[in-house]
Coordinates of C-alpha atoms and ligand atoms in Angstrom, one line a residue:
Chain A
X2 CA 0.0 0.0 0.0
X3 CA 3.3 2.1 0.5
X4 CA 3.0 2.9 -4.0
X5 CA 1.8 5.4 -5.9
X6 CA 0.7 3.7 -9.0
X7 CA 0.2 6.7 -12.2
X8 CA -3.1 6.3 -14.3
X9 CA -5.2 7.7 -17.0
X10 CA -8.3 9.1 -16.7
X11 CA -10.4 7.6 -19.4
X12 CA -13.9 7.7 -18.2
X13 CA -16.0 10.3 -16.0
X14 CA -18.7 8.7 -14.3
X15 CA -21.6 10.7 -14.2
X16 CA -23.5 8.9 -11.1
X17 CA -21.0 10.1 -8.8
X18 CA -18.9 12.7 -9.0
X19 CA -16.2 11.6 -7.8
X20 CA -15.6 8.5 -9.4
X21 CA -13.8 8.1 -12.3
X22 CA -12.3 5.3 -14.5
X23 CA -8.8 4.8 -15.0
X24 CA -6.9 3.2 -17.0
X25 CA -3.5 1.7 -15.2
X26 CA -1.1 -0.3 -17.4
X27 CA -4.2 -1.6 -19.6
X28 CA -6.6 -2.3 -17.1
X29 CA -9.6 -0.3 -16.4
X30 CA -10.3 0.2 -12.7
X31 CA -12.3 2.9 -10.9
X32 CA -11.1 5.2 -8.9
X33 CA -12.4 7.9 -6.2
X34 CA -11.2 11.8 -7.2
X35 CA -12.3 13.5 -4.4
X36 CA -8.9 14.7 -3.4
X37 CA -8.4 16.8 -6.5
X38 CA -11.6 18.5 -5.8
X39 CA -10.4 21.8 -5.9
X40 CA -8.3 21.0 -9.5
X41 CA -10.6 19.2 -11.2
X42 CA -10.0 16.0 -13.0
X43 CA -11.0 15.8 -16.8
X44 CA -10.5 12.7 -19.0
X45 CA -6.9 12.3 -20.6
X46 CA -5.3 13.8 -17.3
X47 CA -3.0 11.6 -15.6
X48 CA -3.0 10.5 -11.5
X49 CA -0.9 8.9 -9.3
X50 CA -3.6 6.6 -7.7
X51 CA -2.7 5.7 -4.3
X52 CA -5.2 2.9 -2.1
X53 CA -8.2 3.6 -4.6
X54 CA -7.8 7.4 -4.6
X55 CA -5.7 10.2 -6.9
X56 CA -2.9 11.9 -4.8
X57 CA -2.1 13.8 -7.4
X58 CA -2.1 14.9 -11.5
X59 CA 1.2 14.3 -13.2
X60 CA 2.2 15.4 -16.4
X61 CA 2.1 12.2 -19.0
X62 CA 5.9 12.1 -19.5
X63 CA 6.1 11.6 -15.8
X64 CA 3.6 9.2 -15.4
X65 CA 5.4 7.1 -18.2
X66 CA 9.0 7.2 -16.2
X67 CA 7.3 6.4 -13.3
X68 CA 5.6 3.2 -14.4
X69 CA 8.8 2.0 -15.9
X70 CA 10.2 2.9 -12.5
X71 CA 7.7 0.8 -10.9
X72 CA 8.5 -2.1 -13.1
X73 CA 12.3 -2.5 -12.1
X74 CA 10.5 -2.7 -8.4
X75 CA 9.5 -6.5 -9.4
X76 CA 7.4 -7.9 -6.7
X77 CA 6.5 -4.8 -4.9
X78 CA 4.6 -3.7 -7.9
X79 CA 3.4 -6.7 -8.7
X80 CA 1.5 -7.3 -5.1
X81 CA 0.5 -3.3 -5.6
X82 CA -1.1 -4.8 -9.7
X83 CA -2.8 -7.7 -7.8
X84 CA -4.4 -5.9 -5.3
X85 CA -5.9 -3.1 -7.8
X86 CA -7.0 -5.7 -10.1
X87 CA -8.7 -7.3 -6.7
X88 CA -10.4 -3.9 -6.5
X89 CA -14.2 -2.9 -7.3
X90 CA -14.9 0.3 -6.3
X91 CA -18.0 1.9 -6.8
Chain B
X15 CA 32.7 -1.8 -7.1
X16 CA 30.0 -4.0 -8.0
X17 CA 26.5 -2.4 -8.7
X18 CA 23.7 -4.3 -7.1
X19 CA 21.3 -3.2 -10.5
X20 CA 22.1 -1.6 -13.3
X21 CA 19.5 1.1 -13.9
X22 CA 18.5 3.0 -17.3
X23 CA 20.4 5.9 -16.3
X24 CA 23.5 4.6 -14.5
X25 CA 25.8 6.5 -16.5
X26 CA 24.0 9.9 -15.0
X27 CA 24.0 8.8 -11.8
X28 CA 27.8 8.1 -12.1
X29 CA 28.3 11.1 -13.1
X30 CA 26.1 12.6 -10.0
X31 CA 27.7 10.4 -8.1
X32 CA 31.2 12.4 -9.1
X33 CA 29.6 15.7 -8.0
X34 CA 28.6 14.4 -4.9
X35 CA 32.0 13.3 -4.1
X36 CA 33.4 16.3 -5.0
X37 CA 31.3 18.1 -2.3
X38 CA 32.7 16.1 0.4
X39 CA 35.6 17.4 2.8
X40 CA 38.1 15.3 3.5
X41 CA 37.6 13.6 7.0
X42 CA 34.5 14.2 7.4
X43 CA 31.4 11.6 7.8
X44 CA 28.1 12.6 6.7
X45 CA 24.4 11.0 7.7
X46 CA 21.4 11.3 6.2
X47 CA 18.5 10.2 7.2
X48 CA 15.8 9.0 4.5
X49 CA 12.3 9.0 6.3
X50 CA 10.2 6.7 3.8
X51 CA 10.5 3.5 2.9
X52 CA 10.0 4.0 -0.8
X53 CA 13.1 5.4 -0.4
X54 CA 14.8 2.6 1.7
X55 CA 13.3 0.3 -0.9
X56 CA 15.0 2.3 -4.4
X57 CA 18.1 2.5 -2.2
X58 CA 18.6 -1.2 -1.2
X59 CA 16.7 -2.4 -4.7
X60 CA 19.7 -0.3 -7.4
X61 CA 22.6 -0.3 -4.6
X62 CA 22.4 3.6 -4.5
X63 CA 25.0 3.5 -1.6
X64 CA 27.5 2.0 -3.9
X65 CA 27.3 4.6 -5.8
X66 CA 28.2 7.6 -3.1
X67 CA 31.6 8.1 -1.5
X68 CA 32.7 6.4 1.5
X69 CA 32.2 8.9 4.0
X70 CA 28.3 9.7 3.3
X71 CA 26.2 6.9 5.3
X72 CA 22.6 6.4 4.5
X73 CA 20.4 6.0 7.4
X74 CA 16.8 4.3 7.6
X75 CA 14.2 6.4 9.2
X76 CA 10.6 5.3 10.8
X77 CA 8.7 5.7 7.3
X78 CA 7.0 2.5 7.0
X79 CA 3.5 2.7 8.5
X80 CA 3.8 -1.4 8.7
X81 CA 6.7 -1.7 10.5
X82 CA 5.3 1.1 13.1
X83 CA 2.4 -0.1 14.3
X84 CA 2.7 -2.0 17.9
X85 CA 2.1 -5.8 18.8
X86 CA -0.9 -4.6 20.9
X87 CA -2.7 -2.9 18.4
X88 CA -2.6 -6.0 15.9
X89 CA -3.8 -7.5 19.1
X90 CA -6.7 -5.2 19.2
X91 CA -7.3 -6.0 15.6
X92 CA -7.9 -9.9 16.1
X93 CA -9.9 -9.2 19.2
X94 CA -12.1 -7.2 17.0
X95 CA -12.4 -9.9 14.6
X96 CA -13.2 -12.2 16.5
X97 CA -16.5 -10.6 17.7
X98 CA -19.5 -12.6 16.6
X99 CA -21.0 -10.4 13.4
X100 CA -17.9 -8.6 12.2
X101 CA -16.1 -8.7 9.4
X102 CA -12.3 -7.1 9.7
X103 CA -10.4 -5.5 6.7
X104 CA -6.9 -4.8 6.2
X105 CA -4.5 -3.9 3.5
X106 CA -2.2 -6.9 2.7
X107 CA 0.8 -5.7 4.1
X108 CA -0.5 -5.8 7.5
X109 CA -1.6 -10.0 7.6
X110 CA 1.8 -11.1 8.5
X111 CA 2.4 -8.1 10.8
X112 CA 3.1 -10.2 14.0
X113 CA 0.8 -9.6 17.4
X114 CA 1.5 -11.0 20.6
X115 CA 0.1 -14.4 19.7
X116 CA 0.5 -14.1 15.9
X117 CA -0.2 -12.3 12.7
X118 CA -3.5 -12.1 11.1
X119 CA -3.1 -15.2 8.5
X120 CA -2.8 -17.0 11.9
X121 CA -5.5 -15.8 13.4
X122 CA -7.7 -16.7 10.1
X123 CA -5.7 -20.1 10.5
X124 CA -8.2 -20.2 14.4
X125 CA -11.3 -19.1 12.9
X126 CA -11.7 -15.1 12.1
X127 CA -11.6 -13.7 8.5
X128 CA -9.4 -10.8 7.9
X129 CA -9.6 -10.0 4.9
X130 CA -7.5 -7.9 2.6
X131 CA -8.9 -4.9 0.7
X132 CA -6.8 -2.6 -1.9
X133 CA -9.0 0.5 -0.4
X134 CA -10.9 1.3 2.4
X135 CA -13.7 2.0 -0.1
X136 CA -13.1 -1.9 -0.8
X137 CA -14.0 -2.3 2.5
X138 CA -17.2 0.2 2.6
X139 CA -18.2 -1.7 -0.4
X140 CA -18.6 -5.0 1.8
X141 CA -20.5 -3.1 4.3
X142 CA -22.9 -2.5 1.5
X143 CA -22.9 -5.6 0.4
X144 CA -23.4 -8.1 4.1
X145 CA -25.2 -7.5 7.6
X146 CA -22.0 -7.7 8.8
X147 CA -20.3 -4.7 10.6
X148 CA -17.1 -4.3 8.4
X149 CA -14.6 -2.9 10.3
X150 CA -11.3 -0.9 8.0
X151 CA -8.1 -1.7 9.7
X152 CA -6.3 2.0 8.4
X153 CA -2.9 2.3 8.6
X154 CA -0.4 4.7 6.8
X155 CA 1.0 8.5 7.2
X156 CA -0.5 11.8 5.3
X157 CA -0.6 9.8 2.5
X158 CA -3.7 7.7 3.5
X159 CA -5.6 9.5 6.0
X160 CA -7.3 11.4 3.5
X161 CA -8.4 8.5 1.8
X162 CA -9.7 7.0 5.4
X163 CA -11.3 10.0 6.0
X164 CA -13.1 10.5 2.3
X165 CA -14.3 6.8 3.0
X166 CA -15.9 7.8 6.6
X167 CA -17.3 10.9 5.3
X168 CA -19.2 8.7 2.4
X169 CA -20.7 6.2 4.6
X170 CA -22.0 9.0 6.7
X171 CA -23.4 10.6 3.6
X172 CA -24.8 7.2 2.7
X173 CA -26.2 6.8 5.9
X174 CA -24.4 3.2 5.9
X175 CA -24.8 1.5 9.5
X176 CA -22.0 -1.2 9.6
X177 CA -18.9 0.0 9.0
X178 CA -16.2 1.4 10.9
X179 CA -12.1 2.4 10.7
X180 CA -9.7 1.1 13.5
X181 CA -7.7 4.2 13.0
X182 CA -3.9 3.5 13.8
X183 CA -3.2 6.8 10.6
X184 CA 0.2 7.9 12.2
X185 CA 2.3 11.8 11.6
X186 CA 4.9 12.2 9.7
X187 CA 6.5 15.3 11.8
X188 CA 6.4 14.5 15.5
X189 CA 8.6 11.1 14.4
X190 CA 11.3 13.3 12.9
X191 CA 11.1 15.4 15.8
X192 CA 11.5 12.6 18.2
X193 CA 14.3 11.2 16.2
X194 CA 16.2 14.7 16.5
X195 CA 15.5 15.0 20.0
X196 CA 17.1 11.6 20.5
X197 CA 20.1 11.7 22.1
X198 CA 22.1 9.3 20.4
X199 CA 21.8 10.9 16.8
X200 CA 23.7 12.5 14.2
X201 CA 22.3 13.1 11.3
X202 CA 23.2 16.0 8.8
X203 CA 20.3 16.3 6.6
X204 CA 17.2 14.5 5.5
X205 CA 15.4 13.2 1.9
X206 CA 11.9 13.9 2.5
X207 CA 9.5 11.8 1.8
X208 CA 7.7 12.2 -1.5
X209 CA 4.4 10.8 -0.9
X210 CA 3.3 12.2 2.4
X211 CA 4.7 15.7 1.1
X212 CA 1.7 15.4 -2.0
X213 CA -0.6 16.1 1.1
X214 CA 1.3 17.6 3.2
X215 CA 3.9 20.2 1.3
X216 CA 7.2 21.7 2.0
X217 CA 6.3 24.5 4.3
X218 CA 5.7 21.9 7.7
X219 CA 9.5 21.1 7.1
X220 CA 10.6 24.0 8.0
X221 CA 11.2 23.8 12.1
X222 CA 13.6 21.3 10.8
X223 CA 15.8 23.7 9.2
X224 CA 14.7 26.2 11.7
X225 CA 14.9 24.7 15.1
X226 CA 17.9 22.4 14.5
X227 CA 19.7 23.8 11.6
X228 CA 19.4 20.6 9.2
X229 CA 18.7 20.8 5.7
X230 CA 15.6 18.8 4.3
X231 CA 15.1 17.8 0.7
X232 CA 12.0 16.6 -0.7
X233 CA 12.9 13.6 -2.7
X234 CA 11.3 11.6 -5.4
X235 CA 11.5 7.9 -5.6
X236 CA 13.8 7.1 -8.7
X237 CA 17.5 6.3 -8.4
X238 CA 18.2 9.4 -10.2
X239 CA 15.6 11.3 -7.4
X240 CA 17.8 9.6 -4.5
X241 CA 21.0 11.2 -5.9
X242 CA 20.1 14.6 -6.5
X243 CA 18.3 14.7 -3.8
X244 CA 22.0 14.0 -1.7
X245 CA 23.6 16.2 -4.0
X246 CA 21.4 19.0 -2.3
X247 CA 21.5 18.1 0.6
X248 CA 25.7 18.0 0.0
X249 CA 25.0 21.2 -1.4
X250 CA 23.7 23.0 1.7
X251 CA 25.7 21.2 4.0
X252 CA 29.3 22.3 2.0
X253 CA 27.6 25.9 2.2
X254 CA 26.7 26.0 6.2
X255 CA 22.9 26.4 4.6
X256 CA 19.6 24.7 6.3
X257 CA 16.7 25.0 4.1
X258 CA 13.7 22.6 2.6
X259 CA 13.7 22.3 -1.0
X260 CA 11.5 20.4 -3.5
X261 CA 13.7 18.1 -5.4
X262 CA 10.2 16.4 -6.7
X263 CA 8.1 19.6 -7.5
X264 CA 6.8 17.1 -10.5
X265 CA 4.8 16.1 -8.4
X266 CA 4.7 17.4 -5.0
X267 CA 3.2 21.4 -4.7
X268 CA 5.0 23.3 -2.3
X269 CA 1.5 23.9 -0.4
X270 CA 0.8 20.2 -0.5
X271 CA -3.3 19.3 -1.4
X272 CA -5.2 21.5 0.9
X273 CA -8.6 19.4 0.2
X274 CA -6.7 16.7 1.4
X275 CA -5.8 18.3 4.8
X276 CA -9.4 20.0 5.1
X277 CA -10.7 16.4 4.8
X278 CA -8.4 14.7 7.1
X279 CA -9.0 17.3 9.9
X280 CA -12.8 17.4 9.3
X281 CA -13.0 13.3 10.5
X282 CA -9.5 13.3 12.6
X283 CA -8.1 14.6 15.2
X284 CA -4.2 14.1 16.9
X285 CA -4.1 11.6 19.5
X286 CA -2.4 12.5 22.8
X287 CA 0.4 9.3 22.2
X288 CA 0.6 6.9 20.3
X289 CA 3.2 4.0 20.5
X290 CA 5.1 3.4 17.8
X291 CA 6.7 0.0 17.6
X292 CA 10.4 0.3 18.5
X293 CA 10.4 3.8 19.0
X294 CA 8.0 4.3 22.0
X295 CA 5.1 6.4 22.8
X296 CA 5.3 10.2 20.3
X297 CA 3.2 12.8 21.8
X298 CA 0.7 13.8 19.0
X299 CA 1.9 11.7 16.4
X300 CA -1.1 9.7 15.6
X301 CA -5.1 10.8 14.3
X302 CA -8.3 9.0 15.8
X303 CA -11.7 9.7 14.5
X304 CA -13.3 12.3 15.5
X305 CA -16.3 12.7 18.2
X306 CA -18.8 13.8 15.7
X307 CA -17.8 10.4 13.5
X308 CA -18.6 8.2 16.7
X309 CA -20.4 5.8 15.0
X310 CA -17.9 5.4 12.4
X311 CA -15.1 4.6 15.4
X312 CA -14.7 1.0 15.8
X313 CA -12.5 2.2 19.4
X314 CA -15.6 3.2 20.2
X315 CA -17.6 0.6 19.3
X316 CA -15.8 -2.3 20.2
X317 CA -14.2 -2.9 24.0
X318 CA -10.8 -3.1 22.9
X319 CA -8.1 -4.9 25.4
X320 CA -5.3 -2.1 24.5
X321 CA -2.9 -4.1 26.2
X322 CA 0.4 -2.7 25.7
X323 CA 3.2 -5.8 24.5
X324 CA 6.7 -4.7 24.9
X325 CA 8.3 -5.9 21.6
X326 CA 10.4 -9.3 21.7
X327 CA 13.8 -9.1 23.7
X328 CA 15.6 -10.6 20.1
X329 CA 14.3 -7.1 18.3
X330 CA 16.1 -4.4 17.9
X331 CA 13.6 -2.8 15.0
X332 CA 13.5 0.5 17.3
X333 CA 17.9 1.0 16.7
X334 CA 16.8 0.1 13.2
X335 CA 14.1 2.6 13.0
X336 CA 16.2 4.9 14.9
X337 CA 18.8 4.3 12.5
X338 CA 21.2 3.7 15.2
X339 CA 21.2 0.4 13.8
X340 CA 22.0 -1.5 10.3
X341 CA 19.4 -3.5 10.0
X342 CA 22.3 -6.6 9.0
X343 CA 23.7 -5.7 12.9
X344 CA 20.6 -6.6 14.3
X345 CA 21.7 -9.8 16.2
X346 CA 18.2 -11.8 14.9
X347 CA 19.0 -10.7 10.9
X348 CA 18.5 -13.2 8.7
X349 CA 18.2 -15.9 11.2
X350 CA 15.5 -16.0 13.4
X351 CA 13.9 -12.9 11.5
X352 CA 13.5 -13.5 8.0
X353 CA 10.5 -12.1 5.3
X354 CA 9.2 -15.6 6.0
X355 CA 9.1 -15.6 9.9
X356 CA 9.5 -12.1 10.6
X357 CA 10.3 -10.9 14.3
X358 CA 10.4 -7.4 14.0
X359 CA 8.2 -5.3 11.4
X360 CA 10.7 -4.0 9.6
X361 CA 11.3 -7.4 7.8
X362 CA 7.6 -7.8 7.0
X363 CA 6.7 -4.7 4.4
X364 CA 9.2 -4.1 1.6
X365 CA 9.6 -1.1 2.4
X366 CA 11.1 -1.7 5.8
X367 CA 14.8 -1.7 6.0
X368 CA 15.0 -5.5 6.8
X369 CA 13.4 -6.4 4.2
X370 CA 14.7 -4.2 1.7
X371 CA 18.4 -5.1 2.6
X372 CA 17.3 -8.8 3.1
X373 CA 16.3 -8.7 -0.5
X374 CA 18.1 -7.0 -2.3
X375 CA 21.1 -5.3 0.1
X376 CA 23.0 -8.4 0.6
X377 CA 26.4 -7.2 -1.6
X378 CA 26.1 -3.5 -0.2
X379 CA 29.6 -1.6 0.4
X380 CA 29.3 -2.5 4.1
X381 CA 29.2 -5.8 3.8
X382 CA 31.3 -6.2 1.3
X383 CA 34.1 -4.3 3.6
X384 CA 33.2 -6.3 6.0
X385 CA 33.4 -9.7 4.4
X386 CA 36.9 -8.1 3.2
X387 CA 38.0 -7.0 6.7
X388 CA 37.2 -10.8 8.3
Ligands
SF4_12 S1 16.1 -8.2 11.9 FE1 14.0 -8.5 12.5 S2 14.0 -8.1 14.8 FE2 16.0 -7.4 14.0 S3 15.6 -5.2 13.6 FE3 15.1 -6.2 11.7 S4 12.9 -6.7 11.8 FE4 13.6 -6.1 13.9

């Protein structure tokens, strides 16, 4: 739970506003935006999702290092994949 | 010297690696103190400290919220899951956290169900979903609290009956503070950690500098990060300056997220202690929920033993926390305390020091001088 995983917003959900869908490393998960309130979160943005919620926006460039990053973290990562993937936020 | 992992950019960091060197005075040792254990992790994982001069020693700070939390609060846990009715949920790092008569994949092993969630709204989901009362098991510094807090302030908006957070969220700034006021440390400067600042920003840094006249880079998690975060802090130090800087303003705002903060004091509120394992009881260093989110409390709902359990005489995670210790001096390392059959916390997340320099640290200058010197 210690990573920050970076995703992209790909869908807005209109039921609730603070939901959105993501898409991290080709999977589609959704995610709750309530932290970046005040911002604003619009599709094609990029977060760094952290336990089911955006921390933060990056810029793309930075969301691409830091997935490849992530990837030389091996199992860490992995566990971090498994659990999102175990996820169904709604 | 041998390179634990070659990383995409090796040659740059060599080349940092050079400018840090350069900055060092002859003679002199110099400590740093990284608080997270992202960082411990990217250190141990690409052998950054074979990549720095001799004289500058990387120390492990308490930034694992895993490895902090007490034996009697994972106590407390499996008391309140085995209450007829309930359902406990934790984040997977926590099950092999060990209690005073075991972790939590033991205590399934007798009969509860603990189950493991990827968020707490995982675990409000459940509530939605059973009679059960679901109870959230929330760990973690700055960096998770809000989300705790988000999740509390939706089931009170859904009107949802059966849920509850064991809140054990810890502070990031009272276990700095603590460390420096121990009397047994030297450190010369600190990498800050990069999560935690996302919420928190740069500016709560600053008695740090201020007070006791050490410099304090925010750092970001990459190898590359690591080393130019040290090359500022080398930087300030060579120049008698003590200041916080942003090394990962990519993604950390100087102010921090303010809707984060709003939301985390609008459900939390400091603790008088909290006991931190290894380290002791840290006056305001931890959140509880709040009166007004009573029913939302599970400390409040459940009649919880909070039996204090002095940590095993083997452990030394507290000199290791401390960073007094190596973890590889620990007298248990490797032996009796493994990732498998851990003692102490620090060997049970990856990001604490044990297990980062179980896993990966094992050809690390020290011990490589140390094999040599035998
Ligand atoms: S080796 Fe085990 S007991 Fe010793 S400090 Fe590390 S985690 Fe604690």
């Amino acid at each position: 739970m210690c990573l920050a995983i970076p995703g992209e917003v790909v869908e807005i959900l209109d039921e609730h506003p603070d939901l959105v869908k993501v898409d991290v490393s080709g999977v589609r998960r959704t995610i709750n935006v309530g932290l970046l309130a005040d911002e604003g979160v619009r599709r094609g943005d990029w977060v760094l999702i952290h336990v089911g919620f955006a921390l933060s926006k990056i810029d793309e460039e930075e969301a691409r290092a830091t997935l490849e990053f992530l990837e030389t973290l091996g199992k860490a990562y992995q566990d971090e994949m498994d659990a999102l993937l175990d996820s169904e936020i709604d | 010297m041998r390179f634990v992992d070659e990383f995409r950019d090796a040659a740059k960091a060599r080349a940092l690696a050079a400018e840090i060197a350069a900055l060092c005075e002859p003679g002199r040792e110099y400590r740093f103190m990284e608080v997270c254990g992202g960082h411990t992790h990217t250190i141990y994982k690409h052998g950054i400290e074979d990549y720095l001069p001799e004289n500058i020693t990387l120390v492990h700070g308490p930034g694992c919220p895993v490895c902090v939390i007490p034996m009697g609060r994972v106590d407390d846990a499996i008391h309140i899951a085995r209450t007829p009715g309930v359902l406990m949920t934790s984040f997977g790092d926590m099950m092999r956290v060990p209690g005073s008569g075991g972790n939590f994949f033991d205590s399934n092993a007798e009969g509860t169900n603990i189950r493991m969630v990827y968020s707490p709204l995982d675990a409000l989901k459940l509530a939605r979903q059973t009679d059960r009362h679901v109870v959230f098991m929330a760990i973690g510094f700055e960096t998770t609290a809000p989300s705790t807090a988000m999740t509390v302030l939706r089931a009170a908006e859904e009107g949802i009956t059966n849920f509850s957070v064991f809140c054990n969220h810890v502070t990031i700034l009272p276990a700095i503070k603590a460390i420096l006021d121990s009397p047994d440390q030297r450190i010369d400067g600190f990498l800050g950690p990069g999560h935690v600042s996302t919420v928190i920003g740069c500016e709560p840094y600053r008695f740090i500098a201020r007070d006791y006249g050490k410099p304090l880079v925010v750092a970001g998690f990459e190898p590359l990060d690591v080393l130019q975060s040290i090359y500022r802090l080398m930087l300030q130090v060579r120049e008698g300056r003590a200041e916080v800087e942003n090394q990962y303003a990519r993604v950390v705002a100087w102010q921090g997220n303010p809707t984060a903060l709003r939301v985390i004091t609008e459900v939390m509120e400091p603790r008088q202690h909290f006991e931190w394992r290894g380290l002791g009881f840290i006056s305001h260093s931890a959140l509880r929920v709040k009166e007004a989110f009573a029913r939302f409390d599970a400390e409040r709902i459940f009649d919880l033993p909070g039996v204090r359990v002095a940590d095993p005489k083997a452990c030394q995670c507290g000199e290791v926390l401390k960073g007094v210790l190596k973890p590889w001096e620990c007298k248990v390392f490797g032996t009796a305390c493994t990732p498998e059959t851990p003692i102490g916390t620090c060997m049970v997340s990856p990001e604490g020091a044990c297990a980062a320099y179980y896993n990966f640290g094992r050809f690390t200058r020290e011990r490589v001088r140390e094999a040599s010197a035998r």
